mmCIF file of C-alpha atoms in Angstrom:
data_model
loop_
_atom_site.group_PDB
_atom_site.id
_atom_site.type_symbol
_atom_site.label_atom_id
_atom_site.label_comp_id
_atom_site.label_asym_id
_atom_site.label_seq_id
_atom_site.Cartn_x
_atom_site.Cartn_y
_atom_site.Cartn_z
ATOM 1 C CA HIS A 1 -6.017 9.014 -69.363
ATOM 2 C CA VAL A 2 -6.752 6.099 -67.047
ATOM 3 C CA GLN A 3 -6.256 2.649 -68.544
ATOM 4 C CA LEU A 4 -5.472 -0.832 -67.686
ATOM 5 C CA VAL A 5 -3.702 -3.092 -70.374
ATOM 6 C CA GLU A 6 -3.167 -6.759 -69.738
ATOM 7 C CA SER A 7 -0.734 -9.013 -71.433
ATOM 8 C CA GLY A 8 1.134 -12.318 -70.964
ATOM 9 C CA GLY A 9 -1.599 -14.611 -71.642
ATOM 10 C CA ALA A 10 -0.857 -17.714 -73.786
ATOM 11 C CA SER A 11 -1.518 -21.252 -74.473
ATOM 12 C CA VAL A 12 0.525 -23.566 -72.267
ATOM 13 C CA GLN A 13 0.599 -27.283 -71.307
ATOM 14 C CA ALA A 14 -0.710 -28.475 -67.904
ATOM 15 C CA GLY A 15 1.852 -27.898 -65.227
ATOM 16 C CA GLY A 16 3.457 -24.830 -66.990
ATOM 17 C CA SER A 17 3.722 -21.345 -65.757
ATOM 18 C CA LEU A 18 2.647 -17.872 -66.881
ATOM 19 C CA ARG A 19 3.204 -14.404 -65.745
ATOM 20 C CA LEU A 20 0.277 -11.925 -66.362
ATOM 21 C CA SER A 21 1.080 -8.164 -66.445
ATOM 22 C CA CYS A 22 -1.502 -5.381 -65.990
ATOM 23 C CA ALA A 23 0.147 -1.895 -66.966
ATOM 24 C CA ALA A 24 -1.524 0.928 -65.311
ATOM 25 C CA THR A 25 -1.743 4.588 -66.547
ATOM 26 C CA GLY A 26 -3.338 7.530 -65.085
ATOM 27 C CA PHE A 27 -3.206 6.292 -61.461
ATOM 28 C CA THR A 28 -0.659 4.814 -59.049
ATOM 29 C CA ILE A 29 -1.840 0.979 -58.666
ATOM 30 C CA SER A 30 0.458 0.496 -55.682
ATOM 31 C CA THR A 31 -1.618 2.599 -53.481
ATOM 32 C CA ALA A 32 -5.128 1.955 -55.254
ATOM 33 C CA GLY A 33 -6.190 -1.436 -54.361
ATOM 34 C CA SER A 34 -6.195 -3.975 -57.335
ATOM 35 C CA ALA A 35 -7.464 -7.445 -58.264
ATOM 36 C CA TRP A 36 -7.326 -10.109 -60.845
ATOM 37 C CA TYR A 37 -10.324 -11.760 -62.123
ATOM 38 C CA ARG A 38 -10.992 -14.737 -64.507
ATOM 39 C CA GLN A 39 -13.930 -15.770 -66.676
ATOM 40 C CA ARG A 40 -13.826 -19.562 -67.664
ATOM 41 C CA PRO A 41 -15.745 -20.709 -70.750
ATOM 42 C CA GLY A 42 -19.520 -20.791 -69.767
ATOM 43 C CA GLN A 43 -18.794 -19.628 -66.360
ATOM 44 C CA GLU A 44 -19.329 -16.302 -64.397
ATOM 45 C CA ARG A 45 -16.455 -14.037 -63.653
ATOM 46 C CA GLU A 46 -14.661 -14.930 -60.421
ATOM 47 C CA GLY A 47 -12.051 -13.418 -58.314
ATOM 48 C CA VAL A 48 -8.392 -14.789 -58.525
ATOM 49 C CA ALA A 49 -6.195 -12.549 -56.334
ATOM 50 C CA ALA A 50 -6.564 -9.284 -54.766
ATOM 51 C CA LEU A 51 -4.105 -6.882 -53.275
ATOM 52 C CA GLY A 52 -5.359 -4.216 -50.772
ATOM 53 C CA ARG A 53 -3.981 -0.714 -50.641
ATOM 54 C CA ASP A 54 -1.841 -1.918 -47.565
ATOM 55 C CA GLY A 55 -0.383 -4.727 -49.550
ATOM 56 C CA THR A 56 -2.066 -7.370 -48.064
ATOM 57 C CA PRO A 57 -3.045 -10.219 -50.620
ATOM 58 C CA THR A 58 -6.105 -12.314 -50.853
ATOM 59 C CA TYR A 59 -6.341 -15.504 -52.988
ATOM 60 C CA ALA A 60 -9.396 -17.531 -54.142
ATOM 61 C CA LYS A 61 -9.642 -21.056 -52.541
ATOM 62 C CA PHE A 62 -8.762 -22.622 -55.841
ATOM 63 C CA VAL A 63 -5.411 -20.980 -56.211
ATOM 64 C CA LYS A 64 -4.094 -23.331 -53.562
ATOM 65 C CA GLY A 65 -0.486 -21.509 -53.276
ATOM 66 C CA ARG A 66 -0.032 -21.769 -57.016
ATOM 67 C CA PHE A 67 -0.507 -17.856 -57.898
ATOM 68 C CA THR A 68 1.188 -14.773 -56.692
ATOM 69 C CA ILE A 69 -0.002 -11.282 -56.965
ATOM 70 C CA SER A 70 2.525 -8.432 -56.984
ATOM 71 C CA ILE A 71 3.167 -4.893 -57.766
ATOM 72 C CA ASP A 72 6.116 -3.306 -59.625
ATOM 73 C CA SER A 73 5.849 0.055 -58.198
ATOM 74 C CA ALA A 74 8.545 1.662 -60.421
ATOM 75 C CA LYS A 75 6.901 0.554 -63.550
ATOM 76 C CA ASN A 76 3.217 0.858 -62.328
ATOM 77 C CA ILE A 77 2.537 -2.846 -63.246
ATOM 78 C CA LEU A 78 0.361 -5.362 -61.516
ATOM 79 C CA TYR A 79 1.363 -8.899 -62.010
ATOM 80 C CA LEU A 80 -0.011 -12.428 -61.609
ATOM 81 C CA GLN A 81 2.472 -15.383 -61.389
ATOM 82 C CA MET A 82 0.714 -18.478 -62.230
ATOM 83 C CA ASN A 83 2.570 -21.818 -61.492
ATOM 84 C CA ASP A 84 1.247 -25.575 -61.925
ATOM 85 C CA LEU A 85 -1.472 -24.406 -64.296
ATOM 86 C CA ASN A 86 -4.308 -26.916 -65.132
ATOM 87 C CA PRO A 87 -6.963 -27.030 -67.809
ATOM 88 C CA GLU A 88 -9.375 -25.682 -65.155
ATOM 89 C CA ASP A 89 -7.394 -22.316 -65.240
ATOM 90 C CA THR A 90 -8.357 -21.763 -68.768
ATOM 91 C CA GLY A 91 -10.069 -18.340 -69.272
ATOM 92 C CA MET A 92 -10.054 -14.667 -69.885
ATOM 93 C CA TYR A 93 -8.004 -13.036 -67.013
ATOM 94 C CA THR A 94 -8.763 -9.169 -66.491
ATOM 95 C CA CYS A 95 -7.251 -6.931 -63.857
ATOM 96 C CA ALA A 96 -9.045 -4.082 -61.783
ATOM 97 C CA GLY A 97 -7.518 -1.277 -60.119
ATOM 98 C CA ASP A 98 -8.623 1.591 -57.722
ATOM 99 C CA TYR A 99 -12.053 1.516 -55.962
ATOM 100 C CA VAL A 100 -14.301 3.596 -54.025
ATOM 101 C CA GLY A 101 -16.105 2.643 -50.854
ATOM 102 C CA VAL A 102 -15.058 -0.100 -48.473
ATOM 103 C CA TRP A 103 -12.283 -2.497 -49.513
ATOM 104 C CA SER A 104 -14.138 -5.835 -50.078
ATOM 105 C CA GLU A 105 -11.429 -7.715 -51.846
ATOM 106 C CA PHE A 106 -12.974 -9.331 -55.089
ATOM 107 C CA ASP A 107 -16.387 -7.415 -54.268
ATOM 108 C CA SER A 108 -14.662 -3.999 -54.230
ATOM 109 C CA ASP A 109 -16.328 -1.240 -56.293
ATOM 110 C CA PHE A 110 -13.453 -1.135 -58.813
ATOM 111 C CA LEU A 111 -13.266 1.904 -60.724
ATOM 112 C CA ASN A 112 -11.012 0.578 -63.789
ATOM 113 C CA ARG A 113 -10.876 -2.670 -65.474
ATOM 114 C CA GLY A 114 -8.929 -3.910 -68.381
ATOM 115 C CA GLN A 115 -9.890 -5.826 -71.514
ATOM 116 C CA GLY A 116 -8.388 -9.010 -70.591
ATOM 117 C CA THR A 117 -5.711 -11.602 -71.826
ATOM 118 C CA GLN A 118 -6.476 -15.283 -72.797
ATOM 119 C CA VAL A 119 -5.000 -18.042 -71.041
ATOM 120 C CA THR A 120 -5.368 -21.613 -72.370
ATOM 121 C CA VAL A 121 -3.975 -24.758 -70.590
ATOM 122 C CA SER A 122 -4.057 -27.807 -72.395
#
């Protein structure tokens, strides 16, 4: 059974930090290609960070060095460490893993997506 389950979202004050987790079952996320997305209130979903099968990370311009995407291969968990959060980072954060076709970072055709975890920054 293939599944992605996010956790770690919370309400924090501006300047704070959070680490989001995305636990994968049914496939090996470290060799699958993966990404984090977010949907801010009233906005379309946008890519936040992506990690190719070769381990190369990609970050959206708005990240500006504040976030880090990583994987714990032993636990099969994808992480998003977020520092120096600001209110514009408020939104539902979801993860995606395993794709078909050509790796296109945030535009990759991902096979699996989680339900999301809410981040609120005030």
